[in-house]
Coordinates of C-alpha atoms in Angstrom, one line a residue:
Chain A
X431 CA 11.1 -7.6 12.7
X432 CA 12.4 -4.8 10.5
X433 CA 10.2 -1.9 9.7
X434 CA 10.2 1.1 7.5
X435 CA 9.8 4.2 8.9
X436 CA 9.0 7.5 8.6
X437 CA 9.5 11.4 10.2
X438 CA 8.2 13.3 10.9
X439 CA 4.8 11.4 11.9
X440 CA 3.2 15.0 11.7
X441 CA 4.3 18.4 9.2
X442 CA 2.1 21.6 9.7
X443 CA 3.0 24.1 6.6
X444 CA 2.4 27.5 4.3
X445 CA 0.8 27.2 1.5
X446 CA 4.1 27.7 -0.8
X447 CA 6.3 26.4 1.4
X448 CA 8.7 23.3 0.4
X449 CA 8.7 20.2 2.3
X450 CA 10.6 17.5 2.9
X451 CA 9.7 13.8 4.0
X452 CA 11.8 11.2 5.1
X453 CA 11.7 7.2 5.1
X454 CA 14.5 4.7 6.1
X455 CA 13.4 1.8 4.3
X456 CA 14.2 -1.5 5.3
X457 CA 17.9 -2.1 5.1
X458 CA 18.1 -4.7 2.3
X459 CA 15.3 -3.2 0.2
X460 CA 15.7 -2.2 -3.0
X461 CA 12.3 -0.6 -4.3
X462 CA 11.0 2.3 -2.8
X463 CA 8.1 3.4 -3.2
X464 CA 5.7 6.6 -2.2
X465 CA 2.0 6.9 -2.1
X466 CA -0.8 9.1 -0.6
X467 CA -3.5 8.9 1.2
X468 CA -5.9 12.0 1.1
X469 CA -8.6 12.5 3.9
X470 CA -11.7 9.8 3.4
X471 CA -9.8 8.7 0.2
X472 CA -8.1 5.7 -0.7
X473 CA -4.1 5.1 -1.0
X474 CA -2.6 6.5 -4.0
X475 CA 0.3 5.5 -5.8
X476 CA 2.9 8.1 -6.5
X477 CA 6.2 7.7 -7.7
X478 CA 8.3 4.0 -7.6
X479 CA 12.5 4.1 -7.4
X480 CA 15.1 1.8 -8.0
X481 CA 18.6 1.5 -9.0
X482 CA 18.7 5.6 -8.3
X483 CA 16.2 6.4 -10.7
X484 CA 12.5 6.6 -11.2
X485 CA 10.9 3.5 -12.5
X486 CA 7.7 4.7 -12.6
X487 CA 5.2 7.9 -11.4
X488 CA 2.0 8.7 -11.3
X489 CA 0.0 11.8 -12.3
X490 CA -0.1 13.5 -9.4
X491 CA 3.3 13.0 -9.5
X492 CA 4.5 16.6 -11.4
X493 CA 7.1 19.0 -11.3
X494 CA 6.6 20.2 -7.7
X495 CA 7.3 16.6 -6.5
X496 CA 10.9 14.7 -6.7
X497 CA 12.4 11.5 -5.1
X498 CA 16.3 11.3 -3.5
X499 CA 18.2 8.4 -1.9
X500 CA 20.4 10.9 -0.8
X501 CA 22.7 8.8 1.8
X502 CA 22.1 4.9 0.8
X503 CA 19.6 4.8 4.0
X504 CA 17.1 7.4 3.4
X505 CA 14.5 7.6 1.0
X506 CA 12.9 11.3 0.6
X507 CA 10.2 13.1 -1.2
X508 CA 10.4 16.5 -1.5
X509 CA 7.3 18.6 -2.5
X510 CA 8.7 22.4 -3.8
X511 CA 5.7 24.4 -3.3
X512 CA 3.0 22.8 -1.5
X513 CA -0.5 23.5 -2.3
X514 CA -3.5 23.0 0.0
X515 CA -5.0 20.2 -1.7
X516 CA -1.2 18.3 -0.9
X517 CA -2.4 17.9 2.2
X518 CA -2.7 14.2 3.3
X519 CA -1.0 11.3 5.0
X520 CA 2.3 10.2 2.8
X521 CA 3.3 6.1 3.2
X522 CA 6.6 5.5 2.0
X523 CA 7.1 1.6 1.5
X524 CA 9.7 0.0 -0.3
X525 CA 10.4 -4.2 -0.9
X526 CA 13.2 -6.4 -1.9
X527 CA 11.8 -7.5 -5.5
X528 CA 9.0 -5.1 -7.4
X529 CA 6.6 -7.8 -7.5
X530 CA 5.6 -11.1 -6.0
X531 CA 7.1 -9.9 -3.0
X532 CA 5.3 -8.1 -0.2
X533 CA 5.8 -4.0 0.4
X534 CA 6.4 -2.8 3.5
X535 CA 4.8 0.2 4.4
X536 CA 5.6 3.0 7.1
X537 CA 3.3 5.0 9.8
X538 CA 3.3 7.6 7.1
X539 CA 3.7 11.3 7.7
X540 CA 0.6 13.4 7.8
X541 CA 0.8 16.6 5.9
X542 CA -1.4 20.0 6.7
X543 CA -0.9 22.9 4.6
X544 CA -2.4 25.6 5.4
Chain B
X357 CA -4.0 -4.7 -13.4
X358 CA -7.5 -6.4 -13.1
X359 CA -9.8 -4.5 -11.9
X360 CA -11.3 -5.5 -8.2
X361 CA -14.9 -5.4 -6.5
X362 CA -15.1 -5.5 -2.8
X363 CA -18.3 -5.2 -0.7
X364 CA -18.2 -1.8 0.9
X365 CA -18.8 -2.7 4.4
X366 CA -19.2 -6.2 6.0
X367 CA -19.6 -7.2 10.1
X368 CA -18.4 -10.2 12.0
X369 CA -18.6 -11.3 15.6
X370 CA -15.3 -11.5 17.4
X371 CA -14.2 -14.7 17.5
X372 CA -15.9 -15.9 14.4
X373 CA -14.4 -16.4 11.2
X374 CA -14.5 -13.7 8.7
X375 CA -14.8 -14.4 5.6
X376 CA -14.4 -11.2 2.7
X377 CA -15.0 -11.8 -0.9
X378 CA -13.1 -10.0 -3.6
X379 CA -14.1 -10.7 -7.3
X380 CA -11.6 -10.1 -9.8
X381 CA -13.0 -11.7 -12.8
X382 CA -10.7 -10.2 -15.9
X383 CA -7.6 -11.7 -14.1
X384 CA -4.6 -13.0 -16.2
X385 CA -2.8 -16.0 -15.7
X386 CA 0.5 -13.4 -14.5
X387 CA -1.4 -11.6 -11.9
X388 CA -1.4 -12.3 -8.2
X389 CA -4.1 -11.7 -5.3
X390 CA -2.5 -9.7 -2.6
X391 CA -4.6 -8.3 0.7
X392 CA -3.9 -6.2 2.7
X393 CA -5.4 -4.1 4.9
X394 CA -5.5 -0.4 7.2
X395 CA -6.0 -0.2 10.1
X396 CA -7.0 3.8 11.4
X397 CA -5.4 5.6 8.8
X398 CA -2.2 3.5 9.6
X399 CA 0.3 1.8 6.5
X400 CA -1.0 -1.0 4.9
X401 CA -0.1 -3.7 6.0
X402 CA 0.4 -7.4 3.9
X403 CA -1.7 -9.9 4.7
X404 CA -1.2 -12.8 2.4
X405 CA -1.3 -13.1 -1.4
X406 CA -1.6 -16.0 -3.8
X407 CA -1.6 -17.1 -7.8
X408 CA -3.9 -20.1 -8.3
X409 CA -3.5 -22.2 -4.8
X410 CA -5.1 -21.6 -1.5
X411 CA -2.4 -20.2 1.2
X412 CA -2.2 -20.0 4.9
X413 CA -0.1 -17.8 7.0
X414 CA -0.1 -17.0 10.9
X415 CA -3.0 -14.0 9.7
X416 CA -5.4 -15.2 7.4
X417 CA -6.5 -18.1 4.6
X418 CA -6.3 -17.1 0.8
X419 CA -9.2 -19.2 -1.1
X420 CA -8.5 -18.7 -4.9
X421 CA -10.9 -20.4 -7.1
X422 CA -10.4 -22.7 -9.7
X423 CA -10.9 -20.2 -12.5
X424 CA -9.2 -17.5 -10.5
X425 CA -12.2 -15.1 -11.2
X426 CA -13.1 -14.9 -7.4
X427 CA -11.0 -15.4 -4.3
X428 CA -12.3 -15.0 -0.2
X429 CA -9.8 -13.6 2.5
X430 CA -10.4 -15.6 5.6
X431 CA -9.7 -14.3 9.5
X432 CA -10.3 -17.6 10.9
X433 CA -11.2 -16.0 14.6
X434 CA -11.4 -12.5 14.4
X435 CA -10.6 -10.2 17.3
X436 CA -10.9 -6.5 17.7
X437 CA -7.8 -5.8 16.5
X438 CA -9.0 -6.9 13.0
X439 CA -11.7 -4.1 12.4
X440 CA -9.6 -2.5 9.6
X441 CA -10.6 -2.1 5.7
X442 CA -9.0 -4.6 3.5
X443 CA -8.0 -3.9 0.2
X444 CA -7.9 -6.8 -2.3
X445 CA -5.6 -5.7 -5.5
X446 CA -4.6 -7.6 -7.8
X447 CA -0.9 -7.3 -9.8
X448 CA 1.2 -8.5 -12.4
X449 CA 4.1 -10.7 -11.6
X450 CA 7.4 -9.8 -13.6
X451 CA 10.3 -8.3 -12.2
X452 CA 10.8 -4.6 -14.4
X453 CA 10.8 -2.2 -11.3
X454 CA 7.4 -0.6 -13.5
X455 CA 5.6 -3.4 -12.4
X456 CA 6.0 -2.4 -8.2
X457 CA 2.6 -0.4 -7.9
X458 CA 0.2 -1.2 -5.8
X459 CA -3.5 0.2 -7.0
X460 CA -5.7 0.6 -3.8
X461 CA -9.3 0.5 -4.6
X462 CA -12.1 1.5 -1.9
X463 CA -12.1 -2.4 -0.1
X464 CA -13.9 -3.5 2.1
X465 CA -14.9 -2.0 6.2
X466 CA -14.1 -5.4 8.5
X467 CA -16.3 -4.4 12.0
X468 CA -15.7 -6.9 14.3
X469 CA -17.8 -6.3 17.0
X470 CA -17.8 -8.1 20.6

């Protein structure tokens, strides 16, 4: 069965430092989505993408955060200058239709900023 | 979206059925049920989802009921494997990419003990 998924499974960063995380959605996807999951906390959306653009993003979703498809097979979100409350687990998920259609998330990537 | 209310916690004995309630009862005649659930920190995963009829898939049962206000995720022999929280949001359907977002609330801790 085709899965999304997701490296690395485990980032340790500065405080200030820029990362990047990476998804490969499944192939025939076309919505991609990012969400968050801090510690204790419940999933958070983030940011949605189609068509090569941003169809919709959350609050937390500011200036220090942005979205690429940089290849046609990767999905990244890039965070410029992490913070320490950044830290969490990020899902990336993405699905063939935006709605009335299931998502399909990944392992997620669990983010430490120290 | 409509808003959701899940019991916080709820037990079953493995084996059994489990059977977790979600009320939802500002729903609109466009809005799905969709569960799914985490297992460990783990993506979500999709279990089922549903408009106004009951559906059955290899996981689970989706009662809906008549006036959509209330609808009961059903494991119909839960193992291990099932402990998990399961989230029970409810979405629009339409197909602007806007409408992809999922919106996680706290759901509900499945403990399937032996």
């Amino acid at each position: 069965e085709p899965e999304v998924t997701q490296t690395p499974s485990h980032q340790v960063t500065q405080m200030g430092q820029e990362v990047i995380l990476r998804c490969v959605p499944i192939s025939n996807h076309l919505y991609f989505y990012w969400y968050r999951q801090i510690l204790g906390q419940k999933v958070e959306f983030l940011v949605s993408f189609y068509n090569n653009e941003i169809s919709e993003k959350s609050e937390i979703f500011d200036d220090q955060f942005s979205v690429e498809r940089p290849d046609g097979s990767n999905f990244t979100l890039k965070i410029r200058s992490t913070k320490l409350e950044d830290s969490a687990m990020y899902f990336c998920a993405s699905s063939l239709r935006p709605s009335g259609e299931t998502q399909y998330f990944g392992p997620g990537t669990r983010l430490l900023v120290l | 979206d409509a808003k959701t209310t899940q019991p916080p916690s709820m037990d079953c004995a493995e084996g059994r059925a489990a059977n977790l309630p979600c009320n939802h009862s500002t729903i609109s005649g466009n809005e799905y049920v969709y569960w799914y659930r985490q297992i460990h920190s783990q993506g979500p995963q999709y279990i089922i989802h549903g408009l106004k009829n009951n559906e059955t898939n290899e996981m689970a049962s989706l009662i809906i009921t008549e006036d959509r206000k209330s609808s009961t995720l059903i494991l119909p022999h839960a193992t291990l494997r099932d402990t998990a929280v399961y989230y029970c949001i409810v979405r629009v359907t339409a197909l602007a990419p806007s409408y992809g977002k999922l919106t996680f609330g706290q759901g509900t801790i499945l403990t399937v003990h032996p």
